[in-house]
XYZ file of C-alpha atoms in Angstrom:
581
model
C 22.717 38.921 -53.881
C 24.168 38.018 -50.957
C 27.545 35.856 -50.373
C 26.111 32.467 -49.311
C 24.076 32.479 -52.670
C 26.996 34.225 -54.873
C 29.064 30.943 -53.257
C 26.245 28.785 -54.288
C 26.672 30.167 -58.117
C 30.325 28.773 -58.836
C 31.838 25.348 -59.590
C 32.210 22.898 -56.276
C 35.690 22.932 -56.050
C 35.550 26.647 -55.833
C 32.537 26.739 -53.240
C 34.690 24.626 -50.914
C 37.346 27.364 -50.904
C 35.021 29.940 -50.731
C 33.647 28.437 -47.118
C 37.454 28.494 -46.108
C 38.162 31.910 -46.996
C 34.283 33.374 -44.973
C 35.290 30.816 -41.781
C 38.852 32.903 -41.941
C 40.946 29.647 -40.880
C 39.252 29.735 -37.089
C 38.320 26.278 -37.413
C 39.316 23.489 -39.870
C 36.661 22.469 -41.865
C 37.635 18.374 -41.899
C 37.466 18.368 -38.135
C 35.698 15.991 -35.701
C 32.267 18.273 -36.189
C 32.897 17.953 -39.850
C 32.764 15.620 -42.543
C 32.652 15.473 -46.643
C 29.974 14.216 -48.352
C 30.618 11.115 -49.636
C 28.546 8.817 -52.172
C 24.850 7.892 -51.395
C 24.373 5.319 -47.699
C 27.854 6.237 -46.833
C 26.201 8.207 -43.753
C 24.096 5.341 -42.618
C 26.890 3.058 -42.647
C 29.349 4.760 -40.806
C 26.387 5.688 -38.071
C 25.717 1.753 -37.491
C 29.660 1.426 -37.307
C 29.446 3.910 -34.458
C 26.281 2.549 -33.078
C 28.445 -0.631 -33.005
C 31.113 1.182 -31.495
C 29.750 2.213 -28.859
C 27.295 -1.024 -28.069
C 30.502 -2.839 -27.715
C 32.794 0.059 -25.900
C 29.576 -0.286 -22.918
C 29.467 -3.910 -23.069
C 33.271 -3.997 -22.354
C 32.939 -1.549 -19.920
C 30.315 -3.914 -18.195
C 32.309 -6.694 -18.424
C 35.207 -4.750 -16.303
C 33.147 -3.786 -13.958
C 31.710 -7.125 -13.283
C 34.673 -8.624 -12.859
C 36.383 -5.644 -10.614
C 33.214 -6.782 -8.330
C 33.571 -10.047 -8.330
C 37.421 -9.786 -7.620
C 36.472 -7.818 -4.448
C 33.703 -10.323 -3.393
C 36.610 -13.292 -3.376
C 39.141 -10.487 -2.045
C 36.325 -9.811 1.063
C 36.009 -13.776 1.935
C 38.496 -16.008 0.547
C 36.326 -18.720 1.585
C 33.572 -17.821 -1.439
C 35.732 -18.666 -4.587
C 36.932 -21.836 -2.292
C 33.369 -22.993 -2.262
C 32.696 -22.118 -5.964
C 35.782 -24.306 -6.734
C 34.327 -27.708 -4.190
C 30.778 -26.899 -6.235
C 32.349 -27.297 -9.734
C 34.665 -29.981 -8.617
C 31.689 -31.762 -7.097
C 29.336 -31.335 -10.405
C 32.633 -32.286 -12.456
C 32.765 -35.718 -10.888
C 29.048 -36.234 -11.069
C 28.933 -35.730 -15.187
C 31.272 -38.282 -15.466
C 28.221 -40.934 -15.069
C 27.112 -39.595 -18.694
C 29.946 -41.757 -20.093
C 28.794 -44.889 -18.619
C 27.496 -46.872 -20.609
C 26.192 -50.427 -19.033
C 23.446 -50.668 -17.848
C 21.955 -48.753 -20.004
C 18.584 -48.796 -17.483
C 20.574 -47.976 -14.427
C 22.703 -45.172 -16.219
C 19.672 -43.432 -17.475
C 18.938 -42.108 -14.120
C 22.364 -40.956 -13.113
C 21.438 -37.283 -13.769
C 19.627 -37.432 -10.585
C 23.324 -37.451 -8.914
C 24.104 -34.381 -10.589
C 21.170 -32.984 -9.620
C 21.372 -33.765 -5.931
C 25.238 -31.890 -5.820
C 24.104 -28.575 -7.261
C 21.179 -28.712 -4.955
C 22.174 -30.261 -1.519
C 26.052 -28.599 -1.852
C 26.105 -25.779 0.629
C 28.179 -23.270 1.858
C 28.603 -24.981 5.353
C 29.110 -28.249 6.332
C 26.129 -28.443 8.515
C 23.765 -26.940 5.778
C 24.987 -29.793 3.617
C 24.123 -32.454 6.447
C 20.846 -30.630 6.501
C 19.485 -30.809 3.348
C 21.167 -33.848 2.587
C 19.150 -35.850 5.077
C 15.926 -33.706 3.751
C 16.782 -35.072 0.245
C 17.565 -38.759 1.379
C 14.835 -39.105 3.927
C 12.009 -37.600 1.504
C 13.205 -39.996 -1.471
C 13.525 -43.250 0.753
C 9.661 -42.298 2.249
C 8.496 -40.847 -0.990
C 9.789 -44.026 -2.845
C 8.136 -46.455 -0.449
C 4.625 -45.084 -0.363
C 4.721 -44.557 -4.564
C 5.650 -48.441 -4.278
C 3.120 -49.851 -2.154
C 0.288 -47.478 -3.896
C 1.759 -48.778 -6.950
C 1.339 -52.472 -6.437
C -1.841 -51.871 -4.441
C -3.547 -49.991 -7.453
C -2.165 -52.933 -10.009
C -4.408 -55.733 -8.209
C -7.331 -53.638 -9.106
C -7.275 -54.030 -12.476
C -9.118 -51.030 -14.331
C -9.373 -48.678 -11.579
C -5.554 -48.437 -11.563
C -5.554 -44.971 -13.245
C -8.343 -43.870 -10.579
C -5.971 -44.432 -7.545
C -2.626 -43.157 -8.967
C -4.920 -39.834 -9.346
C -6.217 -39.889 -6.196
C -3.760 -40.635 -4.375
C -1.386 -38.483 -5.412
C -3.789 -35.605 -4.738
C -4.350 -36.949 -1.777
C -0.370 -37.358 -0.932
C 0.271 -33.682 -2.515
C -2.528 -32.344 -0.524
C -1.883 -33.762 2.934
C 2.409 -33.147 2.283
C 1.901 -29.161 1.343
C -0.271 -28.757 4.494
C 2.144 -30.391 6.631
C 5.271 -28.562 5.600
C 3.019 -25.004 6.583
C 3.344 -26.183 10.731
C 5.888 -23.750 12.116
C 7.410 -27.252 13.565
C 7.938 -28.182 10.241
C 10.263 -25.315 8.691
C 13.642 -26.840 9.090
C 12.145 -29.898 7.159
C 10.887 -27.624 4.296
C 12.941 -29.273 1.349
C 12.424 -32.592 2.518
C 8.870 -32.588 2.035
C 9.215 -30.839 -1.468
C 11.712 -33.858 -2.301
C 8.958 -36.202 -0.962
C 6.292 -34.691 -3.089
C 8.860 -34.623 -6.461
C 9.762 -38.153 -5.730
C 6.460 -39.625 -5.429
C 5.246 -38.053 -8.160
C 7.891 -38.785 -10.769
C 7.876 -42.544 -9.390
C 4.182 -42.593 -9.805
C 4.250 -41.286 -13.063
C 7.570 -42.755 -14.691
C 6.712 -46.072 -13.266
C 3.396 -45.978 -14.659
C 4.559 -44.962 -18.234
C 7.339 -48.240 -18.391
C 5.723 -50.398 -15.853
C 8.985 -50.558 -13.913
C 8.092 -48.684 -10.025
C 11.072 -50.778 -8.474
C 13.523 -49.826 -10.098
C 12.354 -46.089 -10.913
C 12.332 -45.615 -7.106
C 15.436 -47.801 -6.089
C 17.329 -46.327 -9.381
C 16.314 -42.535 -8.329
C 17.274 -43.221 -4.575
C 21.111 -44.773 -5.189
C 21.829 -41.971 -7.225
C 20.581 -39.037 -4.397
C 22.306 -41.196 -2.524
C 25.736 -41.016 -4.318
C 25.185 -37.200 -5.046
C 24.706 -36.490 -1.506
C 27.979 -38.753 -0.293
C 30.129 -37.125 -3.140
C 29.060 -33.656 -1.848
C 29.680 -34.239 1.415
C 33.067 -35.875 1.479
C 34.558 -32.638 -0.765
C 33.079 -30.275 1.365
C 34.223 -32.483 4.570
C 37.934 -33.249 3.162
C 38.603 -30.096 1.343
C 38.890 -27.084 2.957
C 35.722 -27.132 5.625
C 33.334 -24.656 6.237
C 31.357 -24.529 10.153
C 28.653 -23.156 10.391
C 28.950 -23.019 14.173
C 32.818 -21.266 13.932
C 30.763 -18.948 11.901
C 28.032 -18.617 14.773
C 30.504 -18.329 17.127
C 32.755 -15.046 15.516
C 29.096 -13.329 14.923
C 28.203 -13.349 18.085
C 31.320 -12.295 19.767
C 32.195 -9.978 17.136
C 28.352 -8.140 17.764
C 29.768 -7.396 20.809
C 32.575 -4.626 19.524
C 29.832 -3.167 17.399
C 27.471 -2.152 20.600
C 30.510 -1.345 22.454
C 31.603 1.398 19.964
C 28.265 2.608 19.389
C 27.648 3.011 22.848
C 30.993 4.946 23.720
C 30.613 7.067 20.555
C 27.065 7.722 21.681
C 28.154 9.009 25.055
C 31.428 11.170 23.902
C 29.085 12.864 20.841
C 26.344 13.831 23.715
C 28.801 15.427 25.920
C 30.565 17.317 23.370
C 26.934 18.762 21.865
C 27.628 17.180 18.320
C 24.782 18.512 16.182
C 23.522 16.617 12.834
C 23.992 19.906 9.886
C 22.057 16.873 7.767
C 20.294 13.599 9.172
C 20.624 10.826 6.347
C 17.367 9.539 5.519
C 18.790 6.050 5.551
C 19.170 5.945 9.198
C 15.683 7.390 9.273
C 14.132 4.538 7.191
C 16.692 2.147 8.622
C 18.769 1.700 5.894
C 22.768 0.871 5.632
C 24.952 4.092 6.630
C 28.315 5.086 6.840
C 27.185 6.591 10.298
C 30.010 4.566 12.996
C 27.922 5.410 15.892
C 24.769 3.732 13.432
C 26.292 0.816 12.103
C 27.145 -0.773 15.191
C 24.369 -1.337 16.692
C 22.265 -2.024 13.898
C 24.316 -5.110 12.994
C 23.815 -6.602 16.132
C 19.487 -5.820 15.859
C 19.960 -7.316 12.139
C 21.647 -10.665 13.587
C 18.795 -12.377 14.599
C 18.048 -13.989 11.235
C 21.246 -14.950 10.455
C 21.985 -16.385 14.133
C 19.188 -18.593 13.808
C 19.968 -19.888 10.427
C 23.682 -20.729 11.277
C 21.829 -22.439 14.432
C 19.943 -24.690 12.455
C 22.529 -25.669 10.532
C 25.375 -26.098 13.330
C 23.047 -28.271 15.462
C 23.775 -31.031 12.321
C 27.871 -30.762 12.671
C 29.463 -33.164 14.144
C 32.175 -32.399 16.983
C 34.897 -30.359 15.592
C 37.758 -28.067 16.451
C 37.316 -26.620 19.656
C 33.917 -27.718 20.030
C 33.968 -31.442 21.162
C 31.216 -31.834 23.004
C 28.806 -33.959 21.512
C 24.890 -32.013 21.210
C 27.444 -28.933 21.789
C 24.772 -26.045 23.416
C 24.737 -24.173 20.359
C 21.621 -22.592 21.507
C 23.290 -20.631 24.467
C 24.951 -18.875 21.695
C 21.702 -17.552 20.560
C 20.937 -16.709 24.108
C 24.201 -14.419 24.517
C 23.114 -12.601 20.982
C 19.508 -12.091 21.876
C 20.627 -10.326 25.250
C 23.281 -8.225 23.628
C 20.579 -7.543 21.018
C 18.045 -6.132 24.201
C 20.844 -3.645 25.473
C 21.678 -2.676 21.494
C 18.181 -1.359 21.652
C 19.167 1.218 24.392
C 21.703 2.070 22.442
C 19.375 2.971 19.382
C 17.339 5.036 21.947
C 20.757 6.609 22.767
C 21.589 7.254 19.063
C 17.734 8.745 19.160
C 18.599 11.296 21.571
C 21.454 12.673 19.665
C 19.563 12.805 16.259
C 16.400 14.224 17.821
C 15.654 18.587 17.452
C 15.443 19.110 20.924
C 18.799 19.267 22.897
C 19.748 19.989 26.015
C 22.057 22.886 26.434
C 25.755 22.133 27.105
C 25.801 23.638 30.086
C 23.456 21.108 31.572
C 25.180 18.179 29.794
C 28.582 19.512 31.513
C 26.770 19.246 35.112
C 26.576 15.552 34.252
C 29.410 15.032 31.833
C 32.038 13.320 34.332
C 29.474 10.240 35.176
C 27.809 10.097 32.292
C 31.349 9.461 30.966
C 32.115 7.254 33.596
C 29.148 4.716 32.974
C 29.524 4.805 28.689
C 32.956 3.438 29.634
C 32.922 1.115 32.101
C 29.724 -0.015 30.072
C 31.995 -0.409 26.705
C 34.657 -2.073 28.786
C 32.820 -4.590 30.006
C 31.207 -5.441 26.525
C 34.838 -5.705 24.935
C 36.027 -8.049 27.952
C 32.544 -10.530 27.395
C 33.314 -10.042 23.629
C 36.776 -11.334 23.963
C 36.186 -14.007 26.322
C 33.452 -15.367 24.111
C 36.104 -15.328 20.863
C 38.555 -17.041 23.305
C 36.040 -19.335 24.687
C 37.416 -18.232 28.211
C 35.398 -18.132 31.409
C 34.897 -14.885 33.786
C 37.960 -13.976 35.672
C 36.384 -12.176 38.000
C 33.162 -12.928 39.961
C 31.588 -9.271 39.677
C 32.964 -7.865 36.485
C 29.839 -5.166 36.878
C 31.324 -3.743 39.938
C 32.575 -0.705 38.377
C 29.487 -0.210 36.373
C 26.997 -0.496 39.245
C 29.396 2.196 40.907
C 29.387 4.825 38.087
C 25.501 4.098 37.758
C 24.804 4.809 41.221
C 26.992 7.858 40.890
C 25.220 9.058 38.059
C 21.565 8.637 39.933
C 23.310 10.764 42.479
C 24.155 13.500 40.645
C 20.538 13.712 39.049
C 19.145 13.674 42.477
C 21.271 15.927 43.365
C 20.618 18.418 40.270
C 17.176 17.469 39.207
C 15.974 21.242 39.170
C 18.191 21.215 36.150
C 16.244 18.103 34.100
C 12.755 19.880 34.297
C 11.322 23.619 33.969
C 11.320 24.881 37.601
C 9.061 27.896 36.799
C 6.125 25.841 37.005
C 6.450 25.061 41.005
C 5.966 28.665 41.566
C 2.903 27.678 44.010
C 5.083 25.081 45.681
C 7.188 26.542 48.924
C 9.773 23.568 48.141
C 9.790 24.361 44.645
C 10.786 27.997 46.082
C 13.381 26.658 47.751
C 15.048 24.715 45.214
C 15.214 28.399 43.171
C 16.709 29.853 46.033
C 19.220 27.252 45.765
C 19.983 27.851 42.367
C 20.865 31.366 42.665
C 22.527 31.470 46.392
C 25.943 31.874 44.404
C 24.171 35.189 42.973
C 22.798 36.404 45.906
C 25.911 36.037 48.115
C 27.297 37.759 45.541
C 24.843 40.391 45.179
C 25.428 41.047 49.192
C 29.285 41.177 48.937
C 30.321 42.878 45.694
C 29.359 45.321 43.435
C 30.059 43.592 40.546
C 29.046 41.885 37.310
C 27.566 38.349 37.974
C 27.612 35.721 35.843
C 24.720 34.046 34.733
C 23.164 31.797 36.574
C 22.756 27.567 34.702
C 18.986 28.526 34.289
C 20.083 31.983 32.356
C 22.277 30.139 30.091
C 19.726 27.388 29.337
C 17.144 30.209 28.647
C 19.374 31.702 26.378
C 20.126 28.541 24.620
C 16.711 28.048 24.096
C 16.316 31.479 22.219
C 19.551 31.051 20.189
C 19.033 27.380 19.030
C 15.126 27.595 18.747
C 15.269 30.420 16.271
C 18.278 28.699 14.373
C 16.891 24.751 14.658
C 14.575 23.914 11.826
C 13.136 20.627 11.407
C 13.411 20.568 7.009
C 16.860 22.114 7.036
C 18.374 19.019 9.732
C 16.831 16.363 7.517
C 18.077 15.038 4.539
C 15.669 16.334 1.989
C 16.915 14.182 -0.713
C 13.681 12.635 -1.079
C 11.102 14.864 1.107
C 12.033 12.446 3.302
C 11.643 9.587 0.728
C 8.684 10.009 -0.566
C 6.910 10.325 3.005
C 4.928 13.455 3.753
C 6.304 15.699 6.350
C 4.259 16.711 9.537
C 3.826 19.770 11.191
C 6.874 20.522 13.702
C 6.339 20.197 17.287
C 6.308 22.537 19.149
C 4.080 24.493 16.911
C 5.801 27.741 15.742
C 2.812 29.120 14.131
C 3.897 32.446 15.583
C 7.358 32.193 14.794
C 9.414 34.574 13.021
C 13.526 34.621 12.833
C 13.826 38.194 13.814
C 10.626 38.582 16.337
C 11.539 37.051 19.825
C 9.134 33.961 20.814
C 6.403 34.150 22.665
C 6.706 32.950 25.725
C 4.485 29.599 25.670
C 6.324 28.047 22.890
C 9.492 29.304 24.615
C 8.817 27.851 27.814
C 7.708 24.347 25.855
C 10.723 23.919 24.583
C 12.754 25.105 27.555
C 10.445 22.091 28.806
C 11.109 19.316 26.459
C 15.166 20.358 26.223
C 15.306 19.794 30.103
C 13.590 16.572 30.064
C 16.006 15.201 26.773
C 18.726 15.362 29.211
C 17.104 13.142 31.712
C 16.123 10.768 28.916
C 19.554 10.391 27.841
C 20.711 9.759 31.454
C 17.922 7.389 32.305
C 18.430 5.247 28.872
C 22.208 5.231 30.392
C 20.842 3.805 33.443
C 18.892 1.206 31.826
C 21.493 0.200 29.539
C 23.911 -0.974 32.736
C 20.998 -2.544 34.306
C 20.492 -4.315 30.674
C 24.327 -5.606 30.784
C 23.097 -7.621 33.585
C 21.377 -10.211 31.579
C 24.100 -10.215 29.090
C 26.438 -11.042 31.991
C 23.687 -14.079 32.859
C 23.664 -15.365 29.665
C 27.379 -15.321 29.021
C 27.772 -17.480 32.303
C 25.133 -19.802 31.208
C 26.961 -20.565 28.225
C 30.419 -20.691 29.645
C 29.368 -23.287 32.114
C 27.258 -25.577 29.510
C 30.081 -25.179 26.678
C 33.058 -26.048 29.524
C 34.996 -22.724 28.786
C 38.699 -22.903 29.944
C 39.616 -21.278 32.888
C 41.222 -18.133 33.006
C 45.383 -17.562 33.191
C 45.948 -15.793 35.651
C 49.345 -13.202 34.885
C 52.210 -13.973 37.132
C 53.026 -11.519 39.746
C 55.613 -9.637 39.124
C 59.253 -10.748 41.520
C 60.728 -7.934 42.738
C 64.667 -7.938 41.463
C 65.579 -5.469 44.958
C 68.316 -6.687 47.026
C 64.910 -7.602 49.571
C 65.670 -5.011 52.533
C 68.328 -4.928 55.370
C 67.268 -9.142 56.609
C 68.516 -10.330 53.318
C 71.686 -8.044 53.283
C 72.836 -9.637 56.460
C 72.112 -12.913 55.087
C 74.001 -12.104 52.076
C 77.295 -10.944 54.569
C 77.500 -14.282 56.991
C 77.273 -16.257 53.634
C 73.581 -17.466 53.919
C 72.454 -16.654 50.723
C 74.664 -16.312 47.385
């Protein structure tokens, strides 16, 4: 008989020692993993407990982080728990009505006021102007057709019930198909009020027999909503929405800027993706810098045009007194700044793409490629700043430098254009002869003169790029293969390296087709450069455009500096007959 069933023979108190003595004091035996039996649903009750437990230890924990997220959305715009505070304040006032009680007819339809605060308060002033015109002209029309219907349909006795049906299909069907005309949009929720109104005048005034004063009852109290809204968001604190058109659009410009000067110094010092994020690849949020900027300013067309269509209902304000202030040059300046942010995507493209061109090409070209990326960024901080400052041009060709780095830069490739394509392939051409002569006169001269080892010429050192970062590249181990790339089924790689092997040396056609398409991604970086100056030019357009229209201030122009010198020998003899003090 074993020892677990000799234990099992003698009295409880005696098996529990037992167990001590075979576990030989390792482990307590009333430790967490442990427990006594206790009397019958003991178990079950102490599980709930800890069900409990921990139902309320996660609902806690939610709670925390809720509010740690809702701290840092007030901490991120102080401006947001501002505008919570004018909504409750606003909806405070309006539930006062409910303690009113004469006339008990009139004060029945007071929750319409409350109603119109939570709907027509907005985070901007002009968004409240907006759709508290929508609200107040579709209730006064809505109102005044349900009326005249209404006493129309009464003088015809028992077809009354016929023409409140019909006509408010008819109404409903005419008002939805309106509201569809592109035209129409920024009138939207004033032809849903219009179709709510007439309806519930219609059919409330039917029910008590009282149209008049369901419609003029319903439209006092929209009315008094609306003014209460406005006036808080007016008197306390006050939001723009054309300040906030204003800092989106100048601050877009900084974005581009960065991207396109990050661009430019990555290129030239051969940065290399180890891992591509499939978020820039689907065109998602990244914490890529050279990424993020330009992709707010291609994202800010939306958003410009709502804050348009809600500054256009501000009145004068601030710094911008004008009356029908050209709101829509802003616009303008964003969608131009948005058509050279698209060169800088292409940029971005170049940089992310498999096939490189080696560095020793890129340093051929690295002095005016750097050149234009910053005279190009310069020139988008300076139009970015004078936008946020609201100052004019102080100079009448602020592309000067540009133009000359560009022109430099088409030089150079004129110059050096063997090196953007694969020169092997004018082997029948004399000229194309020529230009490989060129290439290797340094090698041949030397050849002639000295006995030496020669370096290799550009076109050796591409070649043997191409055979160390072909063999080395691979198109699944650059991108992120989090998700395959999300979900999306990858393609065969281009070139196609059905003969490829890491230790066998590649055959010469796919060699020579990459060789190829490496050239020519140089070129298409320097082109897109190119096009992105002769881009700037419409930003440049647009920014005058808007500067004239919007009566910019001049620009201060810095004192020159007075020299302190004694002012040469004329004003020391001055200084000695007593002239001058």
């Amino acid at each position: 008989m074993g020892m677990g069933a000799a234990a099992a023979l003698l009295p409880p108190a005696e098996q529990w020692s037992t167990l001590e003595d075979q576990r030989g004091g390792e482990c307590p035996l009333l430790s967490s993993a442990w427990s006594l039996p206790g009397p019958p649903g003991e178990g079950i009750g102490n599980a709930k407990h800890g069900a409990l437990r921990r139902a309320a230890s996660r609902a806690w924990g939610a709670l925390a982080a809720g509010a740690a997220e809702m701290s840092a959305l007030a901490l991120s715009d102080r401006r947001k728990p501002v505008f919570a505070a004018k909504v409750a304040l606003a909806i405070a006032l309006m539930s006062l009505l409910a303690f009113v009680r004469e006339p008990r007819d009139f004060v029945s339809h007071s929750v319409w006021a409350l109603l119109t605060a939570v709907v027509v308060f907005e985070f901007s002033i002009g968004a409240t102007l907006s759709r508290g015109f929508n609200r107040g002209l579709g209730t006064l029309t809505a109102g005044g057709l349900a009326l005249a219907i209404a006493e129309s349909a009464k003088n015809l006795g028992e077809m009354e019930e016929v023409i409140i049906v019909v006509s408010t299909f008819t109404v409903g069907f005419c008002t939805t198909l309106a509201k569809q005309h592109p035209k129409m949009k920024p009138y939207e929720y004033g032809f849903r009020v219009f179709l709510l109104t007439f309806g519930y005048v219609m059919v409330s005034g039917y029910s008590t027999g009282k149209f008049t004063d369901t419609a003029v009852n319903r439209f006092v109290f929209i009315a008094l909503g609306a003014a209460v809204s406005l006036g808080i968001n007016i008197g306390i604190y006050p939001i723009w929405a054309g300040e906030d058109l204003h800092n989106l659009v100048a601050k877009n410009f900084a974005g581009v800027a960065n991207s396109l000067e990050g661009c430019v110094d990555e290129y030239l010092k051969c940065m290399e993706y180890e891992r591509i994020s499939s978020r820039i690849l689907l065109y998602q949020p990244s914490d890529d810098p050279l990424y993020s900027g330009y992709r707010a300013a291609v994202e800010a067309s939306a958003q410009e045009q709502t804050l348009l269509d809600d500054a256009i209902w501000e009145p004068p304000h601030g710094p911008y007194k004008m009356m029908s202030y050209p709101w829509k040059s802003f616009t303008k300046v964003g969608g131009a700044l948005r058509h050279c942010s698209f060169t800088a995507m292409a940029l971005h493209g170049c940089i992310l793409s498999e096939i490189q061109a080696p560095p020793e090409s890129r340093k051929v070209f690295s002095s005016e490629i750097h050149k234009v990326g910053r005279e190009c960024a310069k020139v988008l901080r300076e139009l970015g700043n004078n936008v946020k400052t609201m100052t004019k041009l102080s100079s009448s060709d602020i592309l000067f430098e540009v133009h000359l780095a560009a022109e430099e830069l088409q030089k150079k490739i004129d110059e050096r254009s063997y090196l953007l394509v694969n020169t092997e392939a004018w082997h029948t051409s004399k000229r194309a002869e020529g230009i490989k002569d060129a290439m290797n006169a340094t090698l041949i001269t030397g050849r002639e003169n000295k006995n030496e080892a020669l370096e290799p010429t550009i076109a050796d050192q591409t070649l043997a790029y191409h055979y160390k970062t072909f063999a080395a590249s691979s198109f699944r181990s650059r991108y992120d293969s989090s998700s395959t790339i999300d979900g999306y089924k990858k393609l065969p790689h281009w070139p196609a390296r059905t003969t490829f092997h890491p230790n066998l040396p590649l055959e010469d056609m796919e060699s020579k087709t990459y060789q190829s398409a490496s050239a020519l991604s140089l070129a298409t970086f320097s082109s897109l450069l190119i096009e992105f100056v002769a881009r700037l030019q419409n930003v440049v357009y647009a920014f005058e455009e808007l500067s004239d229209k919007a009566n910019f201030k001049e620009p201060v122009e810095e004192p020159v500096a007075v020299s302190k010198g004694d002012g040469g020998f004329v004003a020391k003899m001055c200084k000695l007959v007593g002239l001058r003090s």
